[in-house]
Structure formats: structure tokens, C-alpha cells
Amino acid sequence: MKPANPGNPASGLSLPSRRGLLLGSAAASAGVLLAGCTSNESNDTKAAESGQGQVADDKPGKKVTIGFAGPQADHGWLNAINEQARKRAERYQDVTLEITEGSNDNAQQIGQIETLINKKVDVLVVLPSDGKALTQVGLKAMRAGVPVVNLDRVFDSPQAYRCWIGGDNYGMGLNAGRYIGEQLKGKGNARVVELAGMDNLELTQERTRGFDDALKNYPNIRKVARQAAEFTVESGQAKMSQLLRAAPEFDALWNHDDDQGVGAERAIKQAGRDEFLMVGGAGSKHAMDAIKADSSVLKATVLYPPTMAASAIDLARALAQGKGVGGLAEFEIPASLTLYSAVVTKDNVDEYLPTGFN
């Protein structure tokens, strides 16, 4: 992100270790149980008639309209989010996608979501520009009987969504730190630097916390400098130049975002520095191409996969059709799904290259 199923973020979903199941699925399940307790018909019969208990697949089923609202695609990762949603919806004959233009203005995005509610879409997928600021419109949709799949930036209240799906920012930093730690564990007194994202964002703080926690397991490594950039090429170049001046020599760099990493690479090249290895973040095609070429300091990137938008469409379709998720025993879709932040290196880049975004 402006900014993950181990080994295969493009298709896998894993139950979260830190969020857990929320009340949405419990409430929905209670409705099914109540129906079974007050009827002579068996639960199996009721499930068969409603489609409940079936697993969502590619076969055409009940026609559904999914409303998709996200922020303005002013960043490579956000543009990839929109493209993933569009392409996934096109895969299904029974899905109509109503997608908004997107906006970073909270009031404008709220208005776009309200328009989708008034159009009576069957389900909403929302990546809010600001989760806290848009919580009320999520609650409004749920109260209007329009279930919400909350994508990545989480609303303040679990009552504002039926299902949350997104990346693991703490895990992203943790895996970046582990990779760097393993590369440098045989080197005495190793030094690392960090090019972070915007410090006022919780996601940046989580990525840094994960990174720092990972480094605690490697007593020979210490972080000697850190700069916060703004997820842009220009800020990446400017802040990396400052880091290079602050640390005349170091062994590894953890950069939170592949877009700002393009600027960081420019600064590194201009400075003529190559004594360290660089780890990026998010999984852009540019970063993966560089990793595959193995001709620069960039040796790995930690995924924050935009394929989560495609999975959100899958979940929204299953939710609207009253179906469950393949591979799980439950009749309902889960209330929360956290994607895994895999580390892409020269050894596995070909596997992940199709998920790289421009």
C-alpha cells in the first residue's frame, strides 16, 4: 500500500492471528440457527433452498451488483487495486460492477458510497481514504441492508462492515527484518537504515514496529538511521539522499514502498553507493524486474499484494449469493482475512512476477 496465504498471495487467504473473527459472522450465523430452531424443516433443507452451505465457484449463479468505492488512484498500488477489482468482476457472468471514480476527499468519497447505497447495490466493497472518517457511511450501508466488504484500511467499528480483508503491515516489516537479519547474521556489527513511509499513518508505524521487532533477534545488527518519505518517487529520492549523507556506510536498507523506492534507487545511483543490499515493499513490477536482473542493490521486496481487491470481489459475490469460501467448513464467509507478506527474491521472483503492478 501507499502504501498475504504463505507462498501464494495471488490466490490464498489465511485467518488472521491478530484480528480474529468479529461479530459479523456470529450475528449472521445466529440467524441461521434461529431459523432451524423454529421450523420443522431441517437445517440442511433450508441451506439447500437458500444456497447457504454451498461454496462459491466460477459457475454462474444469482446475478449480483457489487458497488466498489476506493480512493483516488494516485499511486501505483492504488491503481492496481482498481484494476484487480475490475478484472475479477469481468471474470464472472453473474456480477455487475458499479465502480466510483475514487477520491482522497473524505466527503466526496462518502457521497460516492451513498450514491451506491441509493442505487441498491447488493453488496459494497470499500477501500476508504480514511477508515475512521468513513466509519459512519459504512454503518449507514449496513443498516440499509447492504453488507460491506471493508478493504485494507479498516473502519473504526466492526459494525460498519461484514468482512474485512487486507494486508499485514506489521508482518511486512517483520519479514523484511527477518530477511535482512538472515543475510547479515554472519557479519559482525552490521548496520541498517530505514526509508519509511508517512509517519502520521498507522500503517507506517506498524511496518517500523515489525522491522524493529525482527532485528531484536539479531544482536549483531543495529539501525543507525531512519527517514520518513511520502510514498512518492520525489520524496523517496530526497529522503534517500539524506540517509546516504547521514550514514556514510551501512549494510542494508529497508524501504517501505516500491514507488518511493524508484526515487531511492536514483539517489543511490547518483551517490555511487553499492556496499549494501536493499529490500523494498509492496511488490511492483519494476522492483521484481530489478530483483530478477540482479544488477542493482535491490535484492528483495516484501509483498503488500493488491490482489486483495480481487479477493474482495470474490468475497462480495459469495456474500451476496449466500455462499461460503472454498476450503473452509463454515457456511458463512469469515469476518476477517489477513493476507501474508511474502518476501520476493531472485529465487522465487518468477512465481510472483504476474502479480507485480506498474
Short mmCIF file of C-alpha atoms in Angstrom, two decimals:
data_model
loop_
_atom_site.label_atom_id
_atom_site.label_comp_id
_atom_site.label_asym_id
_atom_site.label_seq_id
_atom_site.Cartn_x
_atom_site.Cartn_y
_atom_site.Cartn_z
CA MET A 1 0.00 0.00 0.00
CA LYS A 2 0.67 3.60 -0.18
CA PRO A 3 1.09 2.01 0.89
CA ALA A 4 -0.99 -12.41 2.02
CA ASN A 5 -1.55 -17.23 2.22
CA PRO A 6 2.05 -18.10 2.60
CA GLY A 7 3.79 -18.52 -0.72
CA ASN A 8 0.85 -17.54 -2.89
CA PRO A 9 -0.79 -14.16 -2.16
CA ALA A 10 -2.48 -14.15 -5.54
CA SER A 11 -4.90 -16.86 -4.58
CA GLY A 12 -4.66 -17.62 -0.89
CA LEU A 13 -6.41 -16.37 2.21
CA SER A 14 -5.37 -17.04 5.78
CA LEU A 15 -7.23 -16.49 9.01
CA PRO A 16 -5.71 -13.56 10.91
CA SER A 17 -3.65 -14.05 14.00
CA ARG A 18 -4.22 -10.57 15.40
CA ARG A 19 -7.72 -9.57 14.35
CA GLY A 20 -9.69 -12.77 14.93
CA LEU A 21 -13.27 -13.40 13.99
CA LEU A 22 -15.54 -10.43 14.61
CA LEU A 23 -19.22 -10.19 15.47
CA GLY A 24 -20.47 -10.01 11.89
CA SER A 25 -20.28 -13.72 11.21
CA ALA A 26 -21.61 -14.58 14.65
CA ALA A 27 -24.71 -12.46 14.10
CA ALA A 28 -25.33 -13.93 10.66
CA SER A 29 -24.86 -17.46 11.94
CA ALA A 30 -27.32 -16.76 14.75
CA GLY A 31 -29.97 -16.04 12.15
CA VAL A 32 -29.42 -19.45 10.54
CA LEU A 33 -29.58 -21.21 13.90
CA LEU A 34 -32.77 -19.40 14.86
CA ALA A 35 -34.47 -20.49 11.64
CA GLY A 36 -33.51 -24.08 12.36
CA CYS A 37 -34.90 -23.93 15.90
CA THR A 38 -38.31 -22.58 14.89
CA SER A 39 -39.06 -24.79 11.88
CA ASN A 40 -39.87 -28.42 11.26
CA GLU A 41 -37.66 -28.32 8.19
CA SER A 42 -34.09 -29.47 8.67
CA ASN A 43 -31.17 -27.05 8.54
CA ASP A 44 -29.85 -28.97 5.55
CA THR A 45 -33.10 -28.42 3.64
CA LYS A 46 -33.12 -24.72 4.45
CA ALA A 47 -29.48 -24.40 3.42
CA ALA A 48 -30.05 -26.19 0.15
CA GLU A 49 -33.00 -23.98 -0.75
CA SER A 50 -31.18 -20.73 0.03
CA GLY A 51 -27.85 -21.76 -1.45
CA GLN A 52 -26.36 -21.48 2.03
CA GLY A 53 -23.68 -24.04 2.68
CA GLN A 54 -22.60 -24.11 -0.95
CA VAL A 55 -19.16 -22.93 -1.96
CA ALA A 56 -18.73 -20.01 -4.32
CA ASP A 57 -17.22 -21.02 -7.67
CA ASP A 58 -16.94 -19.72 -11.23
CA LYS A 59 -20.25 -21.20 -12.37
CA PRO A 60 -22.90 -18.53 -13.00
CA GLY A 61 -25.38 -18.16 -10.17
CA LYS A 62 -27.65 -15.49 -8.79
CA LYS A 63 -26.96 -12.16 -10.53
CA VAL A 64 -25.45 -9.61 -8.16
CA THR A 65 -24.40 -5.97 -8.36
CA ILE A 66 -21.26 -5.05 -6.44
CA GLY A 67 -20.52 -1.41 -5.67
CA PHE A 68 -16.80 -0.61 -5.45
CA ALA A 69 -15.53 2.61 -3.86
CA GLY A 70 -11.87 3.40 -3.31
CA PRO A 71 -9.59 6.42 -3.01
CA GLN A 72 -8.09 8.24 -5.96
CA ALA A 73 -5.62 6.03 -7.86
CA ASP A 74 -2.69 8.46 -7.49
CA HIS A 75 -0.21 5.71 -6.61
CA GLY A 76 0.84 2.54 -8.38
CA TRP A 77 -0.56 0.27 -5.68
CA LEU A 78 -3.94 2.03 -5.59
CA ASN A 79 -4.23 1.91 -9.38
CA ALA A 80 -3.50 -1.82 -9.19
CA ILE A 81 -6.30 -2.18 -6.59
CA ASN A 82 -8.81 -0.74 -9.07
CA GLU A 83 -7.54 -2.91 -11.92
CA GLN A 84 -7.65 -6.07 -9.82
CA ALA A 85 -11.28 -5.37 -8.87
CA ARG A 86 -12.32 -4.67 -12.47
CA LYS A 87 -10.62 -7.74 -13.91
CA ARG A 88 -12.01 -10.05 -11.23
CA ALA A 89 -15.57 -8.80 -11.76
CA GLU A 90 -15.23 -9.34 -15.53
CA ARG A 91 -14.45 -12.98 -14.81
CA TYR A 92 -17.99 -13.60 -13.53
CA GLN A 93 -21.02 -13.63 -15.82
CA ASP A 94 -23.29 -13.03 -12.84
CA VAL A 95 -21.52 -9.92 -11.50
CA THR A 96 -22.16 -6.30 -12.44
CA LEU A 97 -19.56 -3.90 -11.01
CA GLU A 98 -20.54 -0.33 -10.18
CA ILE A 99 -17.22 1.44 -9.59
CA THR A 100 -16.75 5.05 -8.49
CA GLU A 101 -14.07 7.42 -9.77
CA GLY A 102 -12.39 7.40 -6.37
CA SER A 103 -11.40 10.37 -4.24
CA ASN A 104 -8.98 11.31 -1.48
CA ASP A 105 -11.55 13.83 -0.21
CA ASN A 106 -13.48 12.11 2.57
CA ALA A 107 -16.72 13.99 1.95
CA GLN A 108 -16.62 13.21 -1.75
CA GLN A 109 -15.97 9.51 -1.16
CA ILE A 110 -18.83 9.41 1.36
CA GLY A 111 -21.09 10.92 -1.29
CA GLN A 112 -19.98 8.29 -3.82
CA ILE A 113 -20.76 5.49 -1.37
CA GLU A 114 -24.15 6.99 -0.54
CA THR A 115 -24.93 7.04 -4.26
CA LEU A 116 -24.14 3.32 -4.46
CA ILE A 117 -26.38 2.66 -1.45
CA ASN A 118 -29.21 4.59 -3.12
CA LYS A 119 -28.72 2.51 -6.26
CA LYS A 120 -29.46 -0.52 -4.06
CA VAL A 121 -26.35 -2.49 -4.94
CA ASP A 122 -26.34 -5.97 -3.40
CA VAL A 123 -23.03 -5.53 -1.60
CA LEU A 124 -20.34 -2.87 -1.22
CA VAL A 125 -16.56 -3.18 -1.39
CA VAL A 126 -14.97 -0.11 0.19
CA LEU A 127 -11.31 0.89 0.50
CA PRO A 128 -11.75 4.11 2.50
CA SER A 129 -9.45 7.06 2.03
CA ASP A 130 -9.63 7.29 5.83
CA GLY A 131 -11.14 4.40 7.78
CA LYS A 132 -12.07 6.50 10.82
CA ALA A 133 -13.65 9.29 8.80
CA LEU A 134 -15.77 6.90 6.71
CA THR A 135 -16.99 4.65 9.52
CA GLN A 136 -20.39 6.32 9.64
CA VAL A 137 -21.14 5.68 5.96
CA GLY A 138 -20.16 2.04 6.48
CA LEU A 139 -22.65 1.86 9.33
CA LYS A 140 -25.26 3.53 7.12
CA ALA A 141 -24.81 0.88 4.43
CA MET A 142 -25.05 -1.98 6.90
CA ARG A 143 -28.20 -0.51 8.47
CA ALA A 144 -29.69 -0.17 4.99
CA GLY A 145 -29.19 -3.90 4.45
CA VAL A 146 -26.18 -3.52 2.14
CA PRO A 147 -23.36 -5.68 3.51
CA VAL A 148 -19.90 -4.14 3.32
CA VAL A 149 -16.58 -5.79 2.50
CA ASN A 150 -14.04 -3.42 4.07
CA LEU A 151 -10.83 -3.47 2.04
CA ASP A 152 -7.49 -2.82 3.76
CA ARG A 153 -7.94 0.48 5.64
CA VAL A 154 -10.23 -0.67 8.42
CA PHE A 155 -13.28 1.19 9.70
CA ASP A 156 -13.30 2.13 13.39
CA SER A 157 -16.24 -0.13 14.20
CA PRO A 158 -16.71 -3.81 13.28
CA GLN A 159 -20.41 -2.98 12.94
CA ALA A 160 -19.54 -0.92 9.83
CA TYR A 161 -18.60 -4.00 7.80
CA ARG A 162 -19.46 -7.65 7.40
CA CYS A 163 -15.98 -8.74 6.34
CA TRP A 164 -12.55 -7.11 6.44
CA ILE A 165 -9.74 -8.19 4.10
CA GLY A 166 -6.33 -6.56 3.84
CA GLY A 167 -2.59 -6.70 4.23
CA ASP A 168 -0.42 -7.18 7.29
CA ASN A 169 1.71 -4.08 7.83
CA TYR A 170 3.35 -5.41 10.97
CA GLY A 171 4.12 -8.69 9.17
CA MET A 172 5.54 -6.75 6.25
CA GLY A 173 8.12 -5.07 8.49
CA LEU A 174 8.72 -8.30 10.39
CA ASN A 175 9.51 -10.28 7.25
CA ALA A 176 11.71 -7.50 5.86
CA GLY A 177 13.68 -7.54 9.12
CA ARG A 178 13.96 -11.32 9.15
CA TYR A 179 15.25 -11.40 5.57
CA ILE A 180 17.85 -8.72 6.27
CA GLY A 181 18.78 -10.41 9.53
CA GLU A 182 19.42 -13.74 7.81
CA GLN A 183 21.52 -12.06 5.13
CA LEU A 184 23.68 -10.26 7.71
CA LYS A 185 23.78 -12.73 10.60
CA GLY A 186 27.31 -13.78 9.77
CA LYS A 187 28.58 -10.21 9.68
CA GLY A 188 29.82 -8.56 12.87
CA ASN A 189 28.50 -5.11 13.83
CA ALA A 190 26.16 -4.81 10.84
CA ARG A 191 24.32 -1.50 10.29
CA VAL A 192 20.95 -0.95 8.65
CA VAL A 193 18.93 2.12 7.67
CA GLU A 194 15.20 2.57 7.09
CA LEU A 195 13.33 4.63 4.49
CA ALA A 196 9.82 4.70 5.94
CA GLY A 197 6.51 5.97 4.63
CA MET A 198 4.43 8.79 6.11
CA ASP A 199 4.89 8.75 9.87
CA ASN A 200 1.40 10.04 10.65
CA LEU A 201 -0.09 6.84 9.21
CA GLU A 202 -0.62 3.81 11.43
CA LEU A 203 0.50 1.51 8.61
CA THR A 204 3.95 3.16 8.63
CA GLN A 205 4.22 2.83 12.39
CA GLU A 206 3.25 -0.86 12.15
CA ARG A 207 5.83 -1.55 9.44
CA THR A 208 8.55 0.08 11.52
CA ARG A 209 7.48 -1.78 14.66
CA GLY A 210 7.58 -5.11 12.85
CA PHE A 211 11.01 -4.34 11.43
CA ASP A 212 12.41 -3.31 14.80
CA ASP A 213 10.97 -6.41 16.50
CA ALA A 214 12.60 -8.68 13.91
CA LEU A 215 16.00 -7.04 14.39
CA LYS A 216 15.86 -7.80 18.13
CA ASN A 217 16.65 -11.41 17.19
CA TYR A 218 19.94 -10.37 15.58
CA PRO A 219 22.20 -8.80 18.24
CA ASN A 220 24.92 -8.09 15.68
CA ILE A 221 22.64 -5.65 13.79
CA ARG A 222 21.70 -2.10 14.75
CA LYS A 223 19.65 0.51 12.97
CA VAL A 224 21.75 3.64 12.54
CA ALA A 225 19.44 5.97 10.61
CA ARG A 226 15.80 6.42 9.57
CA GLN A 227 13.95 8.86 7.33
CA ALA A 228 10.22 9.13 6.62
CA ALA A 229 9.21 9.77 3.00
CA GLU A 230 5.75 10.23 1.42
CA PHE A 231 5.25 7.21 -0.86
CA THR A 232 6.28 9.24 -3.92
CA VAL A 233 9.26 8.99 -6.25
CA GLU A 234 10.31 12.56 -5.47
CA SER A 235 10.19 12.14 -1.70
CA GLY A 236 11.99 8.81 -1.97
CA GLN A 237 14.86 10.43 -3.83
CA ALA A 238 15.12 13.40 -1.47
CA LYS A 239 14.92 11.38 1.76
CA MET A 240 17.28 8.69 0.49
CA SER A 241 19.86 11.38 -0.31
CA GLN A 242 19.60 12.49 3.31
CA LEU A 243 20.04 8.93 4.55
CA LEU A 244 23.11 8.44 2.40
CA ARG A 245 24.68 11.58 3.86
CA ALA A 246 23.74 10.60 7.42
CA ALA A 247 25.18 7.10 7.08
CA PRO A 248 28.43 7.08 5.06
CA GLU A 249 28.45 3.29 5.18
CA PHE A 250 25.83 0.66 6.03
CA ASP A 251 24.92 -2.93 5.13
CA ALA A 252 21.18 -2.96 4.38
CA LEU A 253 18.28 -0.67 3.58
CA TRP A 254 14.57 -1.38 4.28
CA ASN A 255 12.36 0.77 2.07
CA HIS A 256 8.63 0.66 2.89
CA ASP A 257 7.28 1.30 -0.60
CA ASP A 258 8.37 0.38 -4.12
CA ASP A 259 7.06 3.62 -5.65
CA GLN A 260 9.24 5.79 -3.42
CA GLY A 261 11.92 3.15 -3.95
CA VAL A 262 12.28 4.30 -7.57
CA GLY A 263 13.44 7.66 -6.22
CA ALA A 264 15.64 5.98 -3.65
CA GLU A 265 17.36 3.97 -6.39
CA ARG A 266 18.07 7.20 -8.29
CA ALA A 267 19.68 8.76 -5.23
CA ILE A 268 21.76 5.65 -4.62
CA LYS A 269 22.96 5.58 -8.21
CA GLN A 270 23.81 9.28 -8.18
CA ALA A 271 25.82 8.81 -4.98
CA GLY A 272 27.70 5.86 -6.47
CA ARG A 273 26.91 3.66 -3.49
CA ASP A 274 26.59 -0.13 -3.72
CA GLU A 275 28.02 -1.53 -0.49
CA PHE A 276 24.60 -2.55 0.86
CA LEU A 277 21.55 -4.61 -0.06
CA MET A 278 18.10 -3.05 -0.42
CA VAL A 279 14.70 -4.56 0.45
CA GLY A 280 11.58 -2.90 -0.97
CA GLY A 281 7.93 -3.09 -0.10
CA ALA A 282 4.59 -3.75 -1.88
CA GLY A 283 5.66 -5.76 -4.95
CA SER A 284 5.81 -3.51 -8.01
CA LYS A 285 6.75 -4.92 -11.39
CA HIS A 286 9.70 -2.52 -11.52
CA ALA A 287 11.05 -3.94 -8.26
CA MET A 288 10.54 -7.53 -9.38
CA ASP A 289 12.25 -6.87 -12.72
CA ALA A 290 15.23 -5.37 -10.87
CA ILE A 291 15.37 -8.33 -8.49
CA LYS A 292 15.32 -10.76 -11.40
CA ALA A 293 18.06 -8.86 -13.26
CA ASP A 294 20.19 -8.91 -10.08
CA SER A 295 22.21 -5.93 -11.29
CA SER A 296 21.50 -3.42 -8.52
CA VAL A 297 21.38 -3.15 -4.73
CA LEU A 298 17.69 -4.14 -4.76
CA LYS A 299 17.62 -7.82 -3.77
CA ALA A 300 14.11 -8.36 -2.41
CA THR A 301 10.67 -6.84 -1.91
CA VAL A 302 8.07 -7.72 0.71
CA LEU A 303 4.57 -8.05 -0.72
CA TYR A 304 1.54 -5.98 0.18
CA PRO A 305 -0.49 -7.61 -2.58
CA PRO A 306 -3.10 -5.56 -4.48
CA THR A 307 -4.66 -8.92 -5.38
CA MET A 308 -6.61 -8.36 -2.15
CA ALA A 309 -9.06 -6.34 -4.29
CA ALA A 310 -9.73 -9.38 -6.49
CA SER A 311 -10.28 -11.47 -3.37
CA ALA A 312 -12.64 -8.78 -2.04
CA ILE A 313 -14.76 -9.16 -5.19
CA ASP A 314 -14.79 -12.95 -4.65
CA LEU A 315 -15.95 -12.45 -1.06
CA ALA A 316 -18.58 -9.88 -2.04
CA ARG A 317 -20.02 -12.20 -4.69
CA ALA A 318 -20.11 -15.13 -2.26
CA LEU A 319 -21.73 -12.93 0.38
CA ALA A 320 -24.43 -11.66 -1.99
CA GLN A 321 -25.16 -15.20 -3.18
CA GLY A 322 -25.27 -16.65 0.33
CA LYS A 323 -22.30 -18.95 -0.23
CA GLY A 324 -19.17 -19.84 1.67
CA VAL A 325 -15.47 -19.88 0.79
CA GLY A 326 -13.79 -22.90 -0.77
CA GLY A 327 -11.52 -24.79 1.61
CA LEU A 328 -13.42 -23.74 4.73
CA ALA A 329 -16.07 -25.79 6.52
CA GLU A 330 -18.17 -22.80 7.62
CA PHE A 331 -21.37 -21.87 5.76
CA GLU A 332 -20.51 -18.17 6.08
CA ILE A 333 -17.56 -16.21 4.74
CA PRO A 334 -15.17 -15.26 7.57
CA ALA A 335 -15.41 -11.86 9.24
CA SER A 336 -11.72 -11.05 8.78
CA LEU A 337 -8.92 -12.15 6.46
CA THR A 338 -5.29 -11.03 6.66
CA LEU A 339 -3.01 -11.58 3.67
CA TYR A 340 0.56 -12.81 4.08
CA SER A 341 3.56 -10.59 3.27
CA ALA A 342 5.79 -12.94 1.31
CA VAL A 343 9.40 -11.99 0.55
CA VAL A 344 10.20 -11.98 -3.16
CA THR A 345 13.83 -12.73 -4.05
CA LYS A 346 15.77 -13.84 -7.10
CA ASP A 347 14.92 -17.44 -6.18
CA ASN A 348 11.13 -17.06 -6.37
CA VAL A 349 10.54 -13.89 -8.40
CA ASP A 350 9.18 -15.77 -11.44
CA GLU A 351 6.34 -17.12 -9.29
CA TYR A 352 5.27 -13.66 -8.15
CA LEU A 353 6.04 -11.61 -11.25
CA PRO A 354 2.46 -11.92 -12.62
CA THR A 355 1.20 -10.07 -9.54
CA GLY A 356 3.60 -7.14 -9.98
CA PHE A 357 1.95 -3.77 -10.62
CA ASN A 358 3.12 -0.74 -12.63
#
